[in-house]
Short mmCIF file of C-alpha atoms and ligand atoms in Angstrom, two decimals:
data_model
loop_
_atom_site.label_atom_id
_atom_site.label_comp_id
_atom_site.label_asym_id
_atom_site.label_seq_id
_atom_site.Cartn_x
_atom_site.Cartn_y
_atom_site.Cartn_z
CA MET A 1 78.63 -8.17 -4.35
CA SER A 2 75.11 -7.24 -5.38
CA ALA A 3 73.03 -4.71 -3.50
CA LYS A 4 69.53 -5.87 -2.60
CA ALA A 5 66.44 -3.89 -3.37
CA GLY A 6 63.46 -3.79 -1.06
CA GLY A 7 61.17 -6.86 -1.06
CA ASP A 8 62.01 -10.51 -1.63
CA SER A 9 65.16 -11.39 -3.46
CA THR A 10 63.63 -14.46 -5.15
CA GLU A 11 65.91 -16.10 -7.69
CA THR A 12 64.74 -18.16 -10.64
CA THR A 13 67.05 -20.39 -12.62
CA VAL A 14 66.35 -20.65 -16.32
CA ALA A 15 68.45 -22.75 -18.69
CA GLY A 16 71.41 -22.61 -16.38
CA THR A 17 71.43 -18.82 -16.15
CA LYS A 18 70.39 -16.85 -13.09
CA ASP A 19 67.72 -14.26 -13.54
CA THR A 20 67.49 -12.31 -10.32
CA LEU A 21 63.98 -11.10 -9.73
CA ALA A 22 65.33 -8.72 -7.11
CA ALA A 23 67.19 -6.93 -9.86
CA ARG A 24 64.06 -6.18 -11.80
CA THR A 25 61.40 -5.58 -9.20
CA SER A 26 60.53 -2.46 -7.33
CA GLY A 27 58.93 -3.05 -3.99
CA ASN A 28 55.49 -4.22 -5.22
CA GLY A 29 56.73 -6.53 -7.97
CA PRO A 30 57.71 -6.07 -11.61
CA ASP A 31 56.92 -2.68 -13.11
CA PRO A 32 54.44 -3.37 -15.96
CA SER A 33 55.72 -0.39 -17.95
CA ILE A 34 59.10 -2.10 -18.33
CA ARG A 35 59.32 -4.24 -21.48
CA GLU A 36 61.76 -6.87 -20.34
CA GLY A 37 63.96 -8.17 -23.12
CA LEU A 38 62.51 -5.32 -25.23
CA ALA A 39 59.67 -7.75 -26.11
CA GLY A 40 57.20 -6.08 -28.45
CA VAL A 41 59.14 -2.81 -28.53
CA VAL A 42 59.49 -1.24 -32.00
CA ILE A 43 62.68 0.78 -32.16
CA ALA A 44 63.17 1.54 -35.86
CA GLN A 45 61.82 1.42 -39.39
CA SER A 46 63.58 -1.02 -41.66
CA GLU A 47 63.30 -1.91 -45.35
CA ILE A 48 65.22 -5.17 -45.12
CA CYS A 49 63.04 -7.84 -43.61
CA LYS A 50 59.41 -8.33 -42.58
CA VAL A 51 58.72 -10.87 -39.84
CA ASP A 52 55.03 -11.45 -39.14
CA GLY A 53 54.99 -13.54 -35.99
CA GLU A 54 51.20 -13.88 -35.89
CA ARG A 55 50.84 -15.23 -39.40
CA GLY A 56 54.20 -17.00 -39.40
CA THR A 57 55.46 -15.26 -42.53
CA LEU A 58 58.85 -13.84 -43.43
CA SER A 59 60.07 -11.84 -46.39
CA PHE A 60 63.35 -10.25 -47.42
CA ARG A 61 63.02 -6.92 -49.26
CA GLY A 62 59.40 -7.83 -50.07
CA TYR A 63 60.11 -11.35 -51.40
CA ASP A 64 58.47 -14.17 -49.49
CA ILE A 65 60.92 -16.60 -47.91
CA GLY A 66 59.15 -19.48 -49.66
CA GLU A 67 59.81 -17.95 -53.09
CA LEU A 68 63.45 -17.40 -52.20
CA ALA A 69 63.79 -20.88 -50.69
CA CYS A 70 62.41 -22.50 -53.85
CA HIS A 71 64.04 -20.34 -56.52
CA SER A 72 66.96 -18.32 -55.17
CA THR A 73 70.49 -19.03 -53.96
CA PHE A 74 72.53 -17.70 -51.06
CA GLU A 75 74.53 -15.45 -53.40
CA GLU A 76 71.42 -14.01 -55.06
CA THR A 77 69.71 -13.47 -51.70
CA SER A 78 72.83 -11.74 -50.36
CA TYR A 79 72.75 -9.40 -53.36
CA LEU A 80 69.06 -8.73 -52.66
CA LEU A 81 69.80 -7.92 -49.02
CA PHE A 82 72.65 -5.55 -49.93
CA TYR A 83 71.14 -3.72 -52.89
CA GLY A 84 67.39 -4.07 -52.28
CA GLU A 85 66.69 -5.63 -55.71
CA LEU A 86 67.14 -9.03 -57.28
CA PRO A 87 70.15 -8.97 -59.64
CA THR A 88 70.05 -9.42 -63.40
CA ALA A 89 71.98 -12.43 -64.69
CA ALA A 90 75.00 -10.20 -65.43
CA GLU A 91 74.85 -8.55 -62.01
CA LEU A 92 74.65 -11.92 -60.26
CA LYS A 93 77.58 -13.23 -62.27
CA ALA A 94 79.69 -10.22 -61.34
CA PHE A 95 78.63 -10.37 -57.68
CA SER A 96 79.41 -14.11 -57.45
CA ALA A 97 82.79 -13.48 -59.06
CA ARG A 98 83.51 -10.75 -56.49
CA LEU A 99 82.74 -13.20 -53.68
CA ILE A 100 84.98 -15.87 -55.21
CA GLY A 101 87.77 -13.33 -55.67
CA GLU A 102 87.66 -12.36 -51.98
CA ARG A 103 87.65 -15.84 -50.43
CA ALA A 104 91.36 -16.06 -49.66
CA ILE A 105 92.53 -14.92 -46.22
CA ASP A 106 95.59 -12.90 -45.34
CA ASP A 107 98.69 -14.43 -43.72
CA THR A 108 98.00 -12.42 -40.58
CA ILE A 109 94.75 -14.35 -40.09
CA TRP A 110 96.56 -17.68 -40.58
CA ARG A 111 99.09 -16.64 -37.96
CA ILE A 112 96.37 -15.62 -35.49
CA LEU A 113 94.54 -18.92 -36.01
CA SER A 114 97.71 -20.89 -35.42
CA VAL A 115 98.57 -19.23 -32.09
CA LEU A 116 95.12 -19.45 -30.49
CA PRO A 117 95.03 -21.83 -27.49
CA GLU A 118 93.65 -25.28 -28.31
CA THR A 119 90.69 -24.74 -26.03
CA VAL A 120 89.35 -21.88 -28.16
CA GLU A 121 85.95 -22.66 -29.68
CA PRO A 122 85.42 -21.90 -33.40
CA MET A 123 83.04 -19.00 -32.59
CA GLU A 124 85.70 -17.44 -30.39
CA ALA A 125 88.30 -17.88 -33.11
CA LEU A 126 85.91 -16.34 -35.63
CA ARG A 127 85.19 -13.38 -33.35
CA THR A 128 88.94 -12.75 -32.95
CA CYS A 129 89.65 -13.06 -36.68
CA VAL A 130 86.78 -10.82 -37.79
CA SER A 131 88.03 -8.23 -35.36
CA ALA A 132 91.51 -8.59 -36.88
CA LEU A 133 90.15 -8.30 -40.43
CA CYS A 134 89.42 -4.67 -39.63
CA SER A 135 93.09 -3.82 -39.29
CA ILE A 136 93.97 -5.78 -42.43
CA ASP A 137 91.34 -4.14 -44.63
CA CYS A 138 93.18 -1.14 -46.00
CA GLU A 139 90.01 0.62 -47.10
CA ASP A 140 89.50 3.25 -44.41
CA ASP A 141 86.72 4.93 -46.33
CA ASP A 142 83.29 4.69 -44.69
CA THR A 143 81.03 5.57 -47.62
CA SER A 144 78.13 3.19 -48.29
CA GLU A 145 80.03 1.89 -51.38
CA ALA A 146 83.09 1.14 -49.25
CA ASN A 147 80.95 -0.56 -46.60
CA THR A 148 79.27 -2.70 -49.26
CA GLU A 149 82.73 -3.78 -50.43
CA LYS A 150 83.70 -4.60 -46.84
CA SER A 151 80.47 -6.58 -46.46
CA ILE A 152 81.28 -8.58 -49.58
CA ARG A 153 84.74 -9.30 -48.19
CA LEU A 154 83.20 -10.47 -44.92
CA VAL A 155 80.69 -12.77 -46.66
CA ALA A 156 83.53 -14.23 -48.76
CA LYS A 157 86.21 -14.64 -46.09
CA VAL A 158 84.28 -15.84 -43.04
CA PRO A 159 83.66 -19.39 -44.43
CA THR A 160 87.39 -19.70 -45.20
CA ILE A 161 88.28 -18.68 -41.64
CA VAL A 162 85.79 -21.15 -40.12
CA ALA A 163 86.92 -24.08 -42.29
CA ALA A 164 90.61 -23.27 -41.75
CA TYR A 165 90.25 -23.11 -37.98
CA TYR A 166 88.27 -26.33 -37.81
CA ARG A 167 90.91 -28.16 -39.85
CA HIS A 168 93.73 -26.57 -37.85
CA LYS A 169 92.14 -27.88 -34.62
CA GLN A 170 91.95 -31.35 -36.16
CA GLY A 171 95.65 -31.19 -37.05
CA LEU A 172 94.79 -31.03 -40.77
CA SER A 173 96.13 -28.58 -43.31
CA PRO A 174 93.71 -25.99 -44.68
CA ILE A 175 92.08 -26.44 -48.06
CA ASP A 176 92.18 -23.57 -50.53
CA PRO A 177 88.82 -22.30 -51.79
CA ASP A 178 87.72 -23.78 -55.12
CA PRO A 179 86.72 -20.98 -57.53
CA GLU A 180 84.59 -23.43 -59.52
CA LEU A 181 82.25 -24.00 -56.56
CA GLY A 182 79.40 -21.83 -55.30
CA HIS A 183 79.49 -20.30 -51.83
CA ALA A 184 77.77 -23.16 -49.94
CA ALA A 185 79.44 -25.99 -51.89
CA ASN A 186 82.85 -24.37 -51.44
CA PHE A 187 82.37 -24.19 -47.69
CA LEU A 188 81.56 -27.92 -47.48
CA TYR A 189 84.58 -28.61 -49.70
CA MET A 190 86.92 -26.51 -47.52
CA LEU A 191 85.73 -28.42 -44.43
CA SER A 192 86.16 -31.96 -45.71
CA GLY A 193 88.20 -31.78 -48.91
CA GLU A 194 85.44 -33.65 -50.74
CA GLN A 195 83.30 -32.23 -53.52
CA PRO A 196 79.69 -32.21 -52.28
CA THR A 197 76.93 -33.82 -54.34
CA GLU A 198 74.31 -31.57 -55.93
CA MET A 199 71.87 -32.49 -53.14
CA GLN A 200 74.42 -31.71 -50.44
CA ALA A 201 75.41 -28.38 -52.01
CA GLY A 202 71.74 -27.44 -52.54
CA SER A 203 70.87 -28.36 -48.94
CA MET A 204 73.70 -26.25 -47.54
CA ASP A 205 72.74 -23.38 -49.82
CA LEU A 206 69.12 -23.56 -48.63
CA ALA A 207 70.13 -23.63 -44.96
CA MET A 208 72.39 -20.59 -45.47
CA LEU A 209 69.74 -18.68 -47.42
CA LEU A 210 67.10 -19.29 -44.74
CA MET A 211 69.47 -18.08 -42.02
CA ALA A 212 70.74 -15.06 -43.98
CA GLU A 213 68.52 -12.50 -42.29
CA HIS A 214 65.84 -12.23 -39.63
CA GLY A 215 65.01 -8.67 -38.65
CA PHE A 216 65.96 -7.25 -35.27
CA ASN A 217 67.06 -10.51 -33.65
CA ALA A 218 69.59 -10.28 -30.79
CA SER A 219 72.79 -10.41 -32.85
CA THR A 220 71.54 -8.01 -35.53
CA PHE A 221 70.31 -5.63 -32.87
CA SER A 222 73.68 -5.76 -31.13
CA ALA A 223 75.41 -5.04 -34.46
CA ARG A 224 73.14 -2.03 -34.95
CA VAL A 225 73.86 -0.77 -31.43
CA THR A 226 77.58 -0.84 -32.22
CA ALA A 227 77.06 0.76 -35.65
CA ALA A 228 74.90 3.47 -34.09
CA THR A 229 77.93 4.77 -32.21
CA LEU A 230 79.48 5.19 -35.71
CA SER A 231 81.96 2.46 -34.97
CA ASP A 232 83.18 0.54 -38.05
CA ILE A 233 81.40 -2.36 -39.78
CA TYR A 234 83.96 -4.96 -38.60
CA SER A 235 83.38 -3.94 -34.98
CA ALA A 236 79.63 -4.26 -35.52
CA VAL A 237 79.99 -7.77 -36.97
CA THR A 238 82.38 -8.74 -34.16
CA THR A 239 79.70 -7.66 -31.68
CA ALA A 240 77.10 -9.71 -33.56
CA ILE A 241 79.30 -12.83 -33.50
CA GLY A 242 79.71 -12.52 -29.73
CA THR A 243 75.94 -12.22 -29.36
CA LEU A 244 75.08 -15.08 -31.72
CA LYS A 245 77.33 -17.40 -29.72
CA GLY A 246 74.85 -17.66 -26.80
CA PRO A 247 72.73 -20.82 -26.36
CA LEU A 248 69.45 -18.90 -26.56
CA HIS A 249 70.38 -17.61 -30.02
CA GLY A 250 72.81 -19.27 -32.45
CA GLY A 251 73.89 -21.89 -29.93
CA ALA A 252 70.52 -23.63 -30.16
CA ASN A 253 71.22 -25.55 -33.40
CA ARG A 254 74.14 -27.45 -31.89
CA ARG A 255 72.27 -28.17 -28.67
CA ALA A 256 69.20 -29.31 -30.61
CA MET A 257 71.35 -31.79 -32.53
CA GLN A 258 73.12 -32.92 -29.39
CA MET A 259 69.70 -33.57 -27.87
CA MET A 260 68.73 -35.71 -30.88
CA LEU A 261 71.94 -37.72 -30.49
CA ASP A 262 71.24 -38.15 -26.78
CA ILE A 263 67.65 -39.26 -27.41
CA GLY A 264 68.89 -41.74 -30.00
CA SER A 265 65.62 -43.41 -30.98
CA VAL A 266 61.98 -42.56 -31.55
CA ASP A 267 61.02 -44.82 -28.61
CA ASN A 268 63.03 -42.64 -26.26
CA VAL A 269 61.48 -39.33 -27.36
CA GLU A 270 58.48 -39.27 -25.03
CA PRO A 271 60.33 -40.19 -21.79
CA TYR A 272 63.27 -37.90 -22.62
CA ILE A 273 61.12 -34.84 -23.38
CA THR A 274 58.82 -35.50 -20.41
CA ALA A 275 61.78 -35.72 -18.03
CA ALA A 276 63.39 -32.57 -19.46
CA LEU A 277 60.16 -30.58 -19.17
CA ASP A 278 59.58 -31.90 -15.64
CA ARG A 279 63.04 -30.56 -14.77
CA LYS A 280 61.86 -27.21 -16.26
CA GLU A 281 64.54 -27.36 -18.92
CA ARG A 282 64.23 -25.60 -22.23
CA ILE A 283 64.06 -27.80 -25.29
CA MET A 284 66.56 -26.35 -27.71
CA GLY A 285 65.27 -25.53 -31.18
CA PHE A 286 61.76 -24.75 -29.89
CA GLY A 287 59.98 -21.52 -29.14
CA HIS A 288 60.60 -18.08 -30.54
CA ARG A 289 60.34 -14.51 -29.38
CA VAL A 290 58.34 -13.44 -32.44
CA TYR A 291 56.66 -16.61 -33.80
CA LYS A 292 54.42 -17.27 -30.82
CA THR A 293 51.13 -18.18 -32.51
CA ALA A 294 52.36 -19.70 -35.78
CA PRO A 295 55.38 -21.84 -36.67
CA ASP A 296 58.68 -20.31 -37.80
CA PRO A 297 58.21 -20.45 -41.61
CA ARG A 298 61.85 -21.39 -42.14
CA SER A 299 61.46 -24.68 -40.29
CA ALA A 300 59.02 -26.11 -42.89
CA TYR A 301 61.56 -25.63 -45.71
CA LEU A 302 64.35 -27.16 -43.65
CA ARG A 303 62.14 -30.09 -42.70
CA GLY A 304 61.23 -30.66 -46.36
CA ARG A 305 64.91 -30.58 -47.32
CA LEU A 306 65.79 -32.95 -44.48
CA TYR A 307 63.25 -35.39 -45.91
CA GLU A 308 64.81 -35.14 -49.38
CA LEU A 309 68.31 -35.58 -48.01
CA CYS A 310 67.24 -38.62 -45.98
CA ALA A 311 65.55 -40.03 -49.09
CA GLU A 312 68.79 -39.65 -51.04
CA LEU A 313 70.67 -41.38 -48.24
CA GLY A 314 67.99 -44.07 -47.99
CA ASP A 315 67.83 -43.58 -44.22
CA PHE A 316 65.02 -41.66 -42.52
CA HIS A 317 66.29 -42.06 -38.95
CA TYR A 318 66.90 -38.36 -38.27
CA TYR A 319 63.78 -37.24 -40.10
CA ASP A 320 61.64 -39.63 -38.05
CA LEU A 321 63.39 -38.70 -34.82
CA ALA A 322 63.08 -34.95 -35.42
CA THR A 323 59.42 -35.32 -36.38
CA ALA A 324 58.66 -37.32 -33.22
CA ILE A 325 60.40 -34.71 -31.03
CA ALA A 326 58.54 -31.85 -32.76
CA GLU A 327 55.17 -33.58 -32.30
CA THR A 328 55.88 -34.33 -28.64
CA VAL A 329 57.05 -30.81 -27.75
CA GLU A 330 54.10 -29.25 -29.56
CA ALA A 331 51.65 -31.55 -27.79
CA ARG A 332 53.22 -31.03 -24.37
CA LYS A 333 54.15 -27.33 -24.48
CA GLY A 334 52.42 -25.87 -27.53
CA LEU A 335 55.84 -24.82 -28.86
CA TYR A 336 56.82 -25.06 -32.52
CA PRO A 337 60.27 -25.85 -33.87
CA ASN A 338 62.32 -22.81 -34.86
CA VAL A 339 64.96 -22.52 -37.60
CA ASP A 340 67.58 -24.22 -35.42
CA PHE A 341 65.70 -27.45 -34.90
CA TYR A 342 65.69 -28.96 -38.41
CA ALA A 343 68.93 -27.16 -39.28
CA GLY A 344 70.61 -29.43 -36.69
CA PRO A 345 70.07 -32.81 -38.39
CA LEU A 346 70.40 -31.26 -41.85
CA LEU A 347 73.90 -29.93 -41.08
CA TYR A 348 74.78 -33.17 -39.31
CA LEU A 349 73.87 -35.25 -42.35
CA LEU A 350 75.88 -32.88 -44.53
CA GLY A 351 78.92 -33.85 -42.49
CA VAL A 352 79.24 -30.51 -40.70
CA PRO A 353 80.91 -31.19 -37.32
CA LEU A 354 78.91 -30.14 -34.26
CA GLU A 355 81.47 -27.52 -33.21
CA VAL A 356 81.00 -25.80 -36.57
CA PHE A 357 77.20 -25.50 -36.30
CA ILE A 358 77.13 -22.02 -34.73
CA PRO A 359 79.81 -20.70 -37.10
CA VAL A 360 77.60 -21.90 -39.98
CA PHE A 361 74.87 -19.67 -38.60
CA ALA A 362 77.38 -16.79 -38.50
CA ILE A 363 78.55 -17.47 -42.07
CA SER A 364 74.93 -17.41 -43.20
CA ARG A 365 73.96 -14.27 -41.26
CA ILE A 366 76.77 -11.97 -42.47
CA PRO A 367 74.64 -10.52 -45.33
CA GLY A 368 71.80 -9.75 -42.89
CA TRP A 369 74.07 -8.22 -40.28
CA THR A 370 75.94 -6.04 -42.74
CA ALA A 371 72.77 -4.94 -44.57
CA HIS A 372 71.42 -3.78 -41.19
CA VAL A 373 74.66 -2.02 -40.26
CA MET A 374 74.53 -0.10 -43.54
CA GLU A 375 70.88 0.77 -42.97
CA GLN A 376 71.77 1.97 -39.48
CA TYR A 377 74.53 4.23 -40.87
CA ALA A 378 72.13 5.60 -43.50
CA ARG A 379 69.65 6.92 -40.90
CA ASN A 380 71.57 6.84 -37.70
CA ARG A 381 70.60 7.74 -34.19
CA LEU A 382 72.54 6.58 -31.15
CA ILE A 383 70.71 3.66 -29.46
CA ARG A 384 70.54 4.32 -25.77
CA PRO A 385 67.59 3.00 -23.72
CA LEU A 386 66.88 3.66 -20.07
CA ALA A 387 66.52 1.47 -17.00
CA THR A 388 64.58 1.98 -13.79
CA TYR A 389 67.06 2.03 -10.92
CA VAL A 390 65.93 -0.35 -8.16
CA GLY A 391 69.12 -0.47 -6.10
CA PRO A 392 69.65 1.19 -2.70
CA ASP A 393 69.77 4.97 -2.43
CA ASN A 394 71.53 7.56 -0.29
CA ARG A 395 74.11 5.26 1.24
CA PRO A 396 76.74 6.96 3.38
CA TYR A 397 80.29 6.25 2.21
CA GLN A 398 82.22 4.33 4.86
CA ALA A 399 85.96 4.55 5.18
CA ILE A 400 87.66 1.29 4.25
CA ASP A 401 88.73 0.46 7.79
CA GLN A 402 85.11 0.74 8.99
CA ARG A 403 83.50 -1.81 6.58
C1 COA B 1 63.78 -18.43 -28.23
C2 COA B 1 63.45 -18.11 -26.77
C3 COA B 1 64.71 -17.58 -26.09
C4 COA B 1 62.35 -17.05 -26.75
O1 COA B 1 62.21 -16.67 -25.45
P1 COA B 1 61.09 -15.63 -24.93
O2 COA B 1 60.32 -15.04 -26.04
O3 COA B 1 61.80 -14.70 -24.02
O4 COA B 1 60.10 -16.56 -24.17
P2 COA B 1 60.17 -16.83 -22.64
O5 COA B 1 61.56 -17.12 -22.23
O6 COA B 1 59.46 -15.70 -21.96
O7 COA B 1 59.31 -18.15 -22.51
C5 COA B 1 57.89 -18.16 -22.39
C6 COA B 1 57.44 -19.48 -21.77
O8 COA B 1 57.68 -20.54 -22.69
C7 COA B 1 58.61 -21.46 -22.13
N1 COA B 1 59.54 -21.83 -23.18
C8 COA B 1 59.99 -21.04 -24.17
N2 COA B 1 60.82 -21.72 -24.95
C9 COA B 1 60.89 -22.95 -24.43
C10 COA B 1 61.59 -24.11 -24.79
N3 COA B 1 62.39 -24.13 -25.86
N4 COA B 1 61.44 -25.22 -24.05
C11 COA B 1 60.63 -25.24 -22.98
N5 COA B 1 59.93 -24.16 -22.57
C12 COA B 1 60.07 -23.03 -23.30
C13 COA B 1 59.32 -20.73 -21.02
O9 COA B 1 59.82 -21.58 -20.04
C14 COA B 1 58.21 -19.85 -20.51
O10 COA B 1 57.35 -20.64 -19.73
P3 COA B 1 56.73 -20.05 -18.38
O11 COA B 1 55.90 -18.87 -18.83
O12 COA B 1 55.96 -21.19 -17.85
O13 COA B 1 57.90 -19.65 -17.54
C15 COA B 1 62.95 -19.38 -26.04
O14 COA B 1 61.83 -19.89 -26.72
C16 COA B 1 64.04 -20.42 -25.89
O15 COA B 1 64.80 -20.39 -24.94
N6 COA B 1 64.12 -21.40 -26.86
C17 COA B 1 65.17 -22.38 -26.81
C18 COA B 1 66.42 -21.82 -27.46
C19 COA B 1 66.28 -21.70 -28.95
O16 COA B 1 65.83 -22.61 -29.61
N7 COA B 1 66.75 -20.56 -29.46
C20 COA B 1 66.75 -20.29 -30.88
C21 COA B 1 65.78 -19.20 -31.21
S1 COA B 1 65.66 -18.98 -32.98
#
């Protein structure tokens, strides 16, 4: 039962969730000093990622996302996020070999996956398994070197867990990682059992690289909150996975793709979007907390890659459909596509099943999360904000038989 504050208890429904105005108003309406959702609040200094929402630019460790998208790989970008510098050829070779060497998962994880109820979603399975990895990792050291090693293990093992669980749910046996394949190509291979083409592997690699890091987004922030209590890195990543799962964060890529499937054809875009906006629904894959005045820079690279993939397939249906939706939503609401929008059809055309879309985001974001957790440990202060209490005061306690 919720206690009511003074004033109206107006309720607004947004995207299926209830946001109770009564819970955040004090008598005369919202308190302007409260930054709801922490919007615009700077809470730390960070050397990992620069997001300029006004200009629509993004860089990792000082390297523009466009440079990385055109020239780097997921492995190299992960190294950059961990160590702050681009690797030499020898360093990259050794780092990639470390990742390959850590891909296998322990029997305990297989057993956990096999006893989960059938209704468990892949993100829930992943959250459970990452939590379990903590007790399997025998390194109880918490130096920055040990945490980097744990981060490498997480980057390497999470794709194996996701692919294994997906196949288990389909009644298929798991596929062992292929040490000859790069990180992205190996993930596609472990999902389907088929060697991806160069275009498919490159497209997956690009999608993962673009999603690898993005400043103090909700899941990264939640990981840092956990790390700031000096809890372990696995707990912090488990927290992040639980946060990413929500439809306003990682869940948007799957919903954006589902929307494209529901719309079906370019002719249906206008009536579908108009009806959804008239119902005050949110269009998944659009809008962003930080990129308000300029597009999310990641979406242009994903759109370009979607075009190339469609060209290779000789079928531009999803490119045309996505473009028509983007143009309509921008014209009607002034909202730009975010990273999730073009990632949807790209993953779909790569054969990634819809239920694995959010886990792909998690696989990609492990380097970002863990780099932030290590940065948090390096200059830690407990994260503990305040709230203005707007509930009732001075209530006399009534004995149970008098209520
Ligand atoms: C990302 C997101 C949560 C950012 O939210 P935010 O910064 O808190 O912005 P708000 O929720 O305050 O929205 C501001 C306004 O834009 C509207 N809006 C924002 N995103 C919208 C969307 N995708 N579709 C329709 N309207 C949207 C809101 O309804 C609100 O309108 P109002 O002022 O008339 O009520 C939001 O844009 C969203 O829900 N997008 C869809 C989910 C998504 O794609 N998430 C992935 C993010 S990478």
